[in-house]
Amino acid sequence: MSTVTATPPSGRRLARSAWSGALAGVVLVVLAFWLPHLLSFDTFSRTRYPGEEPVPPLRGYLEVKSVGFATVRVVLVGLVAWLVLPRLASVARWPALLLASYAVGLVWLLALAHVDGSEGISRVEDMPGEYLTTARGITDVPATLDGFVGRITYGEPDSWATHVSGHPPGALLFFVLLVRLGVDTSFGVGMAVTIIAAAAVPGVLVALRALGAEALARRALPFLVLTPAAVLMAVSADAVFLTVSAWGLAALALAATARTRRRATAWSVLAGVVLGLGVFLSYGLLLIGPVALAVLASARSWRPLPWAVGGALVVVAGFGALGFWWWEAYGPLRDRYLAGLGGRRPQSYWVWGNLAALVVGAGPVLGAGLACALPRLRATVTGAVDERRTAVLLSLSAAVAVLVADLSGMSKSEVERIWLPWVPWLLLSAALLPPRWHRPALAVQVVSAIVLQQLVFTQW
C-alpha cells in the first residue's frame, strides 16, 4: 500500500492564493462600507447623533482630520519602522528584539493616538459607558462581586454602565486597581492601557520561540507591530485583554516544551491562572481555547492541559468564593444585549460585516495570509513539525474562534476591538506570504493604519 504525502503549495500557487485572498478581503470591505448607504438601511452600528455620519461595519463615524504636525509625525514613524523593522527582526539578538518590538510598538500606538492630540489618549476613558467613572466609585470589592450579576439588567437605577455590564467583573477590577494605585485621571488610565497593550507582541514572540518557531517570529514581527489594529489598541480595554491572553498562551507554550517536569508543571499552572483571569476580563476570551489547543498541537504535547485547567479552576473558585459565578451572568447579559442596539442590529448584515470590520482592523494582509494558510492545511496535518505548521495551526485556530463568535450572533458590530485578542495569531499567516510580498504588504498595512486614524473616529 502506497502512502500519499501532502506537499506544500508551489510558489506560483501560493501567489495565486495570496492574490485571491487579498481581493476577497478588499471586496468584502468595500461592500460592507458601501451597501448600507446604497440600499439606505440602518445597521445600528452606533446611536446616531447630529453631525456624525456612521461608517459601518466600524463602530465609529466619519471624521476627516486636518493634516498637521501629528499626521506628519505618524507618517515618519511608520516610514522609519517600515524601513528598519524587517532588517532588525532578521539580525537582532533575541532579548534586544523583544525590547525593540515593545518599544517600536509603543511608539506606533502613541503616534497614531496623538493624531487627535492628547485627547486621543484620554477621551475614551471619559465616556459615560466606559469603566473609569464606575471604578472611581468602587469602595467594597467583595460587595461589588457579590452583587455584580444583579446589576447587569438594563434600565434599572443601579445598572452597570454599558461596558461594565458587558464584561465579567475582572475588567472593572483592573480599572479599580489602577485607581487605587493613584492612576485615576483619564489621560493616566489611557496611558496605562496603551503601555500594557504594547506588551502583547513580545508575548506572542515568546510563545513562538518556545514552540521552536523563532524564524517565523522574526518574519511575522513587523506585521504584528505595524498592524492597523494599533489604532484600536491604544486606550482600548480589549487591548489589555489581548496582552493577558498573549502571555497566557506564551506560558502554555513554555509548559508544553519545558525540559523538566517541575518546570512544565509550574508553567502549566501559571498559564491556566493567566488564561483563567482572561476569561474573567471578557466572556469572549473563552474562545481563546482553540488557539490554546493549537499551541499544544504545535508542540505535540498535551501534558500541560490538566494542570492548566486546574490553574484556571483556581481563578473560577476565587471569584465564586466572593459571590460571582461566571455562568450565572450569561442570562442577564444576553437579555441586556438584546435590549440595546445589539437586538436591533441585523444579523443578515453583521454576519459578514463583522468579518469586514476584522479585515479593516487587522489590515488588508489578513485575507492574503489566510488564503496562503489554507492550502497548507493538509500538509500541516500530515507533515513533520516545522514553523509553517505552527503558523497554519495558530492562524487557522484563531480564524475558527472568530467564526464561532461571529455565528453566535452575540458579536454584532464593535468587533474591531472585541476580536483584538485573536488578531496577532491571525496575522501569523502573513509570514506565509511569498517572500517578495513582504515589503509591499507591510507598506499597505502601515498606510491602512494611517488612513484609518486620519478618516475615522473609532471611539476606542
Short mmCIF file of C-alpha atoms in Angstrom, two decimals, residues 34-406:
data_model
loop_
_atom_site.label_atom_id
_atom_site.label_comp_id
_atom_site.label_asym_id
_atom_site.label_seq_id
_atom_site.Cartn_x
_atom_site.Cartn_y
_atom_site.Cartn_z
CA TRP A 34 -20.98 50.75 0.52
CA LEU A 35 -24.15 48.64 0.69
CA PRO A 36 -25.77 50.27 3.75
CA HIS A 37 -25.51 53.65 2.02
CA LEU A 38 -26.52 52.34 -1.41
CA LEU A 39 -29.58 50.49 -0.09
CA SER A 40 -30.36 53.01 2.68
CA PHE A 41 -30.73 50.53 5.52
CA ASP A 42 -29.66 51.10 9.11
CA THR A 43 -27.15 48.67 10.56
CA PHE A 44 -27.41 50.29 14.02
CA SER A 45 -23.64 50.27 14.29
CA ARG A 46 -23.97 53.18 16.72
CA THR A 47 -26.55 55.64 18.01
CA ARG A 48 -26.98 58.44 15.51
CA TYR A 49 -26.13 61.95 16.68
CA PRO A 50 -26.37 65.20 14.67
CA GLY A 51 -23.30 65.86 12.56
CA GLU A 52 -22.00 62.30 12.80
CA GLU A 53 -22.02 60.01 9.76
CA PRO A 54 -21.74 56.35 10.84
CA VAL A 55 -19.32 54.17 8.89
CA PRO A 56 -20.49 50.58 9.31
CA PRO A 57 -19.05 48.00 9.72
CA LEU A 58 -16.98 50.08 12.16
CA ARG A 59 -18.41 51.43 15.41
CA GLY A 60 -17.12 54.93 14.69
CA TYR A 61 -18.11 57.73 12.38
CA LEU A 62 -16.51 59.71 9.57
CA GLU A 63 -14.14 62.39 10.87
CA VAL A 64 -11.65 63.72 8.35
CA LYS A 65 -8.82 65.25 10.36
CA SER A 66 -6.72 68.10 9.10
CA VAL A 67 -3.15 67.28 8.15
CA GLY A 68 -0.83 68.78 10.73
CA PHE A 69 2.36 68.01 12.60
CA ALA A 70 0.85 64.97 14.33
CA THR A 71 -0.08 63.43 10.97
CA VAL A 72 3.38 64.12 9.54
CA ARG A 73 4.90 62.59 12.65
CA VAL A 74 2.92 59.36 12.41
CA VAL A 75 3.82 59.09 8.71
CA LEU A 76 7.51 59.46 9.58
CA VAL A 77 7.23 56.88 12.39
CA GLY A 78 5.53 54.46 10.03
CA LEU A 79 8.08 55.05 7.28
CA VAL A 80 11.10 54.57 9.56
CA ALA A 81 9.57 51.46 11.13
CA TRP A 82 8.79 50.04 7.68
CA LEU A 83 12.39 50.61 6.60
CA VAL A 84 14.12 49.39 9.77
CA LEU A 85 11.93 46.80 11.47
CA PRO A 86 12.21 43.92 8.94
CA ARG A 87 16.01 44.18 8.93
CA LEU A 88 16.14 44.50 12.70
CA ALA A 89 13.87 41.46 13.06
CA SER A 90 16.23 39.36 10.97
CA VAL A 91 19.53 40.23 12.67
CA ALA A 92 18.93 41.42 16.25
CA ARG A 93 19.71 39.20 19.20
CA TRP A 94 16.60 37.78 20.82
CA PRO A 95 16.46 39.85 24.05
CA ALA A 96 17.08 43.03 22.06
CA LEU A 97 14.43 42.01 19.56
CA LEU A 98 11.80 41.59 22.29
CA LEU A 99 12.67 45.01 23.67
CA ALA A 100 12.60 46.55 20.20
CA SER A 101 9.22 45.01 19.39
CA TYR A 102 7.82 46.55 22.55
CA ALA A 103 9.43 49.96 22.07
CA VAL A 104 8.53 50.33 18.38
CA GLY A 105 5.03 49.06 19.08
CA LEU A 106 4.52 51.58 21.87
CA VAL A 107 5.79 54.47 19.73
CA TRP A 108 3.47 53.36 16.89
CA LEU A 109 0.47 53.20 19.24
CA LEU A 110 1.18 56.62 20.73
CA ALA A 111 1.93 58.26 17.38
CA LEU A 112 -1.37 57.07 15.94
CA ALA A 113 -3.37 58.08 19.02
CA HIS A 114 -1.80 61.55 19.12
CA VAL A 115 -3.12 62.40 15.67
CA ASP A 116 -6.07 63.51 17.82
CA GLY A 117 -3.78 65.24 20.31
CA SER A 118 -3.75 64.27 23.97
CA GLU A 119 -7.48 63.56 23.67
CA GLY A 120 -6.53 60.55 21.60
CA ILE A 121 -5.34 59.03 24.87
CA SER A 122 -7.89 60.46 27.30
CA ARG A 123 -11.25 60.87 25.57
CA VAL A 124 -12.33 57.22 25.62
CA GLU A 125 -11.92 56.90 29.36
CA ASP A 126 -14.12 59.98 29.87
CA MET A 127 -17.07 58.44 28.05
CA PRO A 128 -20.00 57.51 30.32
CA GLY A 129 -20.27 53.92 29.11
CA GLU A 130 -16.64 53.12 29.93
CA TYR A 131 -15.07 51.73 33.09
CA LEU A 132 -13.25 54.63 34.76
CA THR A 133 -16.21 56.55 36.16
CA THR A 134 -17.60 53.37 37.72
CA ALA A 135 -14.18 52.28 39.00
CA ARG A 136 -13.74 55.54 40.89
CA GLY A 137 -16.87 54.78 42.88
CA ILE A 138 -16.00 51.22 43.93
CA THR A 139 -15.12 51.09 47.64
CA ASP A 140 -16.04 47.50 48.53
CA VAL A 141 -14.72 44.88 46.09
CA PRO A 142 -16.31 41.79 47.73
CA ALA A 143 -19.72 43.52 47.78
CA THR A 144 -19.25 44.52 44.14
CA LEU A 145 -18.58 40.93 43.12
CA ASP A 146 -21.42 39.55 45.22
CA GLY A 147 -23.97 41.88 43.62
CA PHE A 148 -22.44 42.08 40.16
CA VAL A 149 -24.91 39.89 38.25
CA GLY A 150 -27.92 41.67 39.74
CA ARG A 151 -26.78 44.98 38.24
CA ILE A 152 -26.36 43.76 34.65
CA THR A 153 -30.07 44.21 33.87
CA TYR A 154 -30.78 47.09 31.51
CA GLY A 155 -32.74 50.16 32.62
CA GLU A 156 -32.55 49.78 36.40
CA PRO A 157 -31.39 52.76 38.52
CA ASP A 158 -28.28 50.92 39.69
CA SER A 159 -27.49 49.15 36.38
CA TRP A 160 -23.86 49.00 35.40
CA ALA A 161 -22.54 51.22 32.62
CA THR A 162 -22.54 49.66 29.17
CA HIS A 163 -19.02 48.21 29.08
CA VAL A 164 -19.05 47.19 32.74
CA SER A 165 -22.27 45.21 32.24
CA GLY A 166 -20.96 43.61 29.06
CA HIS A 167 -17.87 42.09 30.70
CA PRO A 168 -17.11 39.93 33.72
CA PRO A 169 -16.05 41.88 36.83
CA GLY A 170 -12.35 41.33 36.18
CA ALA A 171 -12.42 44.12 33.61
CA LEU A 172 -13.86 46.59 36.11
CA LEU A 173 -11.46 45.41 38.81
CA PHE A 174 -8.50 46.16 36.55
CA PHE A 175 -9.56 49.81 36.45
CA VAL A 176 -10.32 49.77 40.18
CA LEU A 177 -6.72 48.61 40.69
CA LEU A 178 -5.41 51.49 38.58
CA VAL A 179 -7.46 53.98 40.58
CA ARG A 180 -6.19 52.57 43.87
CA LEU A 181 -2.63 52.81 42.57
CA GLY A 182 -3.24 56.52 42.01
CA VAL A 183 -3.75 56.32 38.25
CA ASP A 184 -7.19 57.91 38.22
CA THR A 185 -7.15 60.56 35.50
CA SER A 186 -8.48 59.72 32.06
CA PHE A 187 -5.10 60.51 30.47
CA GLY A 188 -3.20 58.45 33.03
CA VAL A 189 -5.51 55.47 32.60
CA GLY A 190 -5.30 55.76 28.81
CA MET A 191 -1.50 55.76 29.00
CA ALA A 192 -1.51 52.75 31.34
CA VAL A 193 -3.75 50.80 28.97
CA THR A 194 -1.55 51.69 25.99
CA ILE A 195 1.66 50.75 27.79
CA ILE A 196 0.17 47.34 28.62
CA ALA A 197 -1.21 46.91 25.09
CA ALA A 198 2.28 47.24 23.59
CA ALA A 199 3.40 44.19 25.59
CA ALA A 200 1.17 41.84 23.59
CA VAL A 201 3.59 41.38 20.69
CA PRO A 202 6.52 40.26 22.88
CA GLY A 203 4.17 37.69 24.43
CA VAL A 204 3.36 36.26 21.01
CA LEU A 205 7.05 36.18 20.11
CA VAL A 206 7.94 34.33 23.31
CA ALA A 207 5.27 31.73 22.53
CA LEU A 208 6.60 31.21 19.01
CA ARG A 209 10.20 30.82 20.11
CA ALA A 210 9.16 28.32 22.76
CA LEU A 211 7.46 26.32 20.01
CA GLY A 212 10.69 26.24 18.02
CA ALA A 213 9.48 28.83 15.53
CA GLU A 214 11.93 31.69 16.08
CA ALA A 215 12.38 32.29 12.35
CA LEU A 216 8.60 32.54 11.99
CA ALA A 217 8.52 35.01 14.88
CA ARG A 218 11.14 37.18 13.18
CA ARG A 219 9.27 37.17 9.84
CA ALA A 220 5.94 37.92 11.48
CA LEU A 221 7.17 40.59 13.88
CA PRO A 222 6.84 43.61 11.52
CA PHE A 223 3.26 42.61 10.69
CA LEU A 224 2.41 42.17 14.37
CA VAL A 225 3.79 45.57 15.34
CA LEU A 226 2.68 47.71 12.39
CA THR A 227 -0.87 46.43 12.20
CA PRO A 228 -3.79 48.84 11.71
CA ALA A 229 -5.19 47.27 14.89
CA ALA A 230 -2.80 49.65 16.66
CA VAL A 231 -5.40 52.37 16.03
CA LEU A 232 -7.82 50.37 18.17
CA MET A 233 -5.33 49.10 20.75
CA ALA A 234 -4.33 52.49 22.13
CA VAL A 235 -6.61 53.09 25.15
CA SER A 236 -8.96 50.15 24.42
CA ALA A 237 -9.51 47.82 27.38
CA ASP A 238 -9.70 44.96 24.87
CA ALA A 239 -6.01 45.52 24.18
CA VAL A 240 -5.33 44.72 27.84
CA PHE A 241 -7.30 41.51 27.34
CA LEU A 242 -5.10 40.85 24.29
CA THR A 243 -1.91 41.19 26.32
CA VAL A 244 -3.18 38.95 29.12
CA SER A 245 -4.20 36.21 26.68
CA ALA A 246 -0.95 36.51 24.70
CA TRP A 247 1.20 35.97 27.78
CA GLY A 248 -1.09 33.19 29.00
CA LEU A 249 -0.53 31.38 25.72
CA ALA A 250 3.21 32.09 25.98
CA ALA A 251 3.24 30.40 29.38
CA LEU A 252 1.36 27.46 27.87
CA ALA A 253 3.92 27.16 25.07
CA LEU A 254 6.75 27.21 27.63
CA ALA A 255 4.94 24.50 29.59
CA ALA A 256 4.50 22.30 26.53
CA THR A 257 8.20 22.49 25.66
CA ALA A 258 9.74 22.51 29.16
CA ARG A 259 12.56 20.01 29.66
CA THR A 260 11.76 19.10 33.24
CA ARG A 261 8.50 18.02 34.84
CA ARG A 262 8.80 20.66 37.57
CA ARG A 263 9.10 23.50 35.06
CA ALA A 264 6.35 22.07 32.92
CA THR A 265 4.01 21.92 35.90
CA ALA A 266 4.84 25.44 37.06
CA TRP A 267 4.36 26.96 33.60
CA SER A 268 1.15 24.97 33.09
CA VAL A 269 -0.42 26.20 36.31
CA LEU A 270 0.67 29.76 35.54
CA ALA A 271 -0.82 29.52 32.05
CA GLY A 272 -4.10 28.28 33.50
CA VAL A 273 -4.24 31.10 36.04
CA VAL A 274 -3.47 33.80 33.47
CA LEU A 275 -5.87 32.44 30.85
CA GLY A 276 -8.46 31.93 33.59
CA LEU A 277 -8.10 35.58 34.58
CA GLY A 278 -8.58 36.43 30.91
CA VAL A 279 -11.99 34.76 30.89
CA PHE A 280 -12.95 36.98 33.85
CA LEU A 281 -11.89 40.02 31.83
CA SER A 282 -14.01 39.19 28.78
CA TYR A 283 -16.63 36.50 28.24
CA GLY A 284 -15.39 36.17 24.67
CA LEU A 285 -11.94 35.05 25.81
CA LEU A 286 -13.39 31.60 26.39
CA LEU A 287 -12.82 31.34 22.63
CA ILE A 288 -9.08 31.69 23.08
CA GLY A 289 -9.43 27.97 23.76
CA PRO A 290 -8.95 26.91 20.12
CA VAL A 291 -5.67 28.85 19.99
CA ALA A 292 -4.55 27.25 23.26
CA LEU A 293 -5.25 23.82 21.80
CA ALA A 294 -3.32 24.82 18.67
CA VAL A 295 -0.34 25.75 20.86
CA LEU A 296 -0.37 22.27 22.38
CA ALA A 297 -0.90 20.64 18.99
CA SER A 298 2.02 22.59 17.58
CA ALA A 299 4.23 21.38 20.43
CA ARG A 300 2.69 17.90 20.14
CA SER A 301 2.37 17.76 23.89
CA TRP A 302 -0.89 17.57 25.85
CA ARG A 303 0.72 17.14 29.27
CA PRO A 304 0.12 20.77 30.36
CA LEU A 305 -3.64 20.53 29.80
CA PRO A 306 -4.81 19.09 33.16
CA TRP A 307 -2.51 21.40 35.13
CA ALA A 308 -3.64 24.44 33.13
CA VAL A 309 -7.28 23.53 33.65
CA GLY A 310 -6.55 23.21 37.36
CA GLY A 311 -4.98 26.67 37.42
CA ALA A 312 -7.99 28.15 35.65
CA LEU A 313 -10.36 26.47 38.12
CA VAL A 314 -8.49 28.16 40.97
CA VAL A 315 -9.45 31.51 39.42
CA VAL A 316 -13.06 30.37 38.99
CA ALA A 317 -13.19 29.27 42.62
CA GLY A 318 -11.69 32.55 43.81
CA PHE A 319 -14.31 34.67 42.07
CA GLY A 320 -17.03 32.24 43.16
CA ALA A 321 -15.98 32.47 46.80
CA LEU A 322 -16.56 36.23 46.54
CA GLY A 323 -20.00 35.77 45.01
CA PHE A 324 -19.53 35.84 41.23
CA TRP A 325 -20.09 32.69 39.19
CA TRP A 326 -19.26 33.24 35.53
CA TRP A 327 -22.15 31.22 34.05
CA GLU A 328 -24.79 32.98 36.16
CA ALA A 329 -24.14 36.17 34.22
CA TYR A 330 -24.96 34.75 30.79
CA GLY A 331 -28.76 35.05 31.01
CA PRO A 332 -28.86 38.68 32.24
CA LEU A 333 -26.04 39.57 29.83
CA ARG A 334 -27.94 38.17 26.84
CA ASP A 335 -31.12 39.99 27.90
CA ARG A 336 -29.26 43.28 28.21
CA TYR A 337 -27.55 42.78 24.87
CA LEU A 338 -30.85 42.18 23.09
CA ALA A 339 -32.49 45.13 24.87
CA GLY A 340 -29.93 47.54 23.44
CA LEU A 341 -28.55 48.13 19.96
CA GLY A 342 -27.43 44.52 19.81
CA GLY A 343 -31.02 43.38 19.49
CA ARG A 344 -31.67 45.76 16.60
CA ARG A 345 -28.57 45.03 14.55
CA PRO A 346 -29.49 42.84 11.56
CA GLN A 347 -27.62 39.54 11.59
CA SER A 348 -28.07 39.35 7.80
CA TYR A 349 -25.58 42.24 7.52
CA TRP A 350 -23.36 41.69 10.53
CA VAL A 351 -22.65 38.01 9.89
CA TRP A 352 -20.39 39.16 7.07
CA GLY A 353 -19.98 42.83 8.05
CA ASN A 354 -18.17 41.67 11.18
CA LEU A 355 -15.59 39.93 9.02
CA ALA A 356 -15.09 43.11 7.02
CA ALA A 357 -14.50 45.01 10.27
CA LEU A 358 -11.91 42.39 11.20
CA VAL A 359 -10.12 42.92 7.88
CA VAL A 360 -10.11 46.69 8.49
CA GLY A 361 -8.62 46.22 11.95
CA ALA A 362 -6.11 43.51 11.12
CA GLY A 363 -5.28 45.06 7.76
CA PRO A 364 -5.62 44.01 4.11
CA VAL A 365 -2.82 41.47 4.50
CA LEU A 366 -5.16 39.27 6.55
CA GLY A 367 -7.09 37.92 3.56
CA ALA A 368 -3.91 37.17 1.65
CA GLY A 369 -2.28 35.49 4.64
CA LEU A 370 -5.20 33.22 5.47
CA ALA A 371 -5.53 32.30 1.81
CA CYS A 372 -1.90 31.15 1.94
CA ALA A 373 -2.53 29.18 5.14
CA LEU A 374 -5.46 27.17 3.81
CA PRO A 375 -3.57 25.31 1.04
CA ARG A 376 -1.02 24.22 3.64
CA LEU A 377 -3.64 22.73 5.96
CA ARG A 378 -3.39 19.17 4.67
CA ALA A 379 0.40 19.25 4.75
CA THR A 380 0.15 20.58 8.31
CA VAL A 381 -1.95 17.62 9.45
CA THR A 382 0.29 15.00 7.86
CA GLY A 383 3.67 16.68 7.89
CA ALA A 384 6.51 16.98 10.37
CA VAL A 385 6.83 19.70 12.97
CA ASP A 386 8.08 22.91 11.37
CA GLU A 387 7.49 26.64 11.51
CA ARG A 388 4.96 26.72 8.69
CA ARG A 389 2.93 24.11 10.52
CA THR A 390 2.95 26.34 13.62
CA ALA A 391 1.81 29.36 11.60
CA VAL A 392 -1.02 27.41 9.98
CA LEU A 393 -2.25 25.87 13.23
CA LEU A 394 -2.24 29.11 15.17
CA SER A 395 -3.71 31.35 12.47
CA LEU A 396 -6.46 28.97 11.42
CA SER A 397 -7.41 28.15 15.01
CA ALA A 398 -7.85 31.88 15.61
CA ALA A 399 -9.97 32.06 12.46
CA VAL A 400 -12.18 29.25 13.77
CA ALA A 401 -12.65 31.11 17.07
CA VAL A 402 -13.66 34.29 15.24
CA LEU A 403 -16.13 32.40 13.04
CA VAL A 404 -17.76 30.82 16.09
CA ALA A 405 -18.09 34.23 17.72
CA ASP A 406 -19.49 35.67 14.51
#
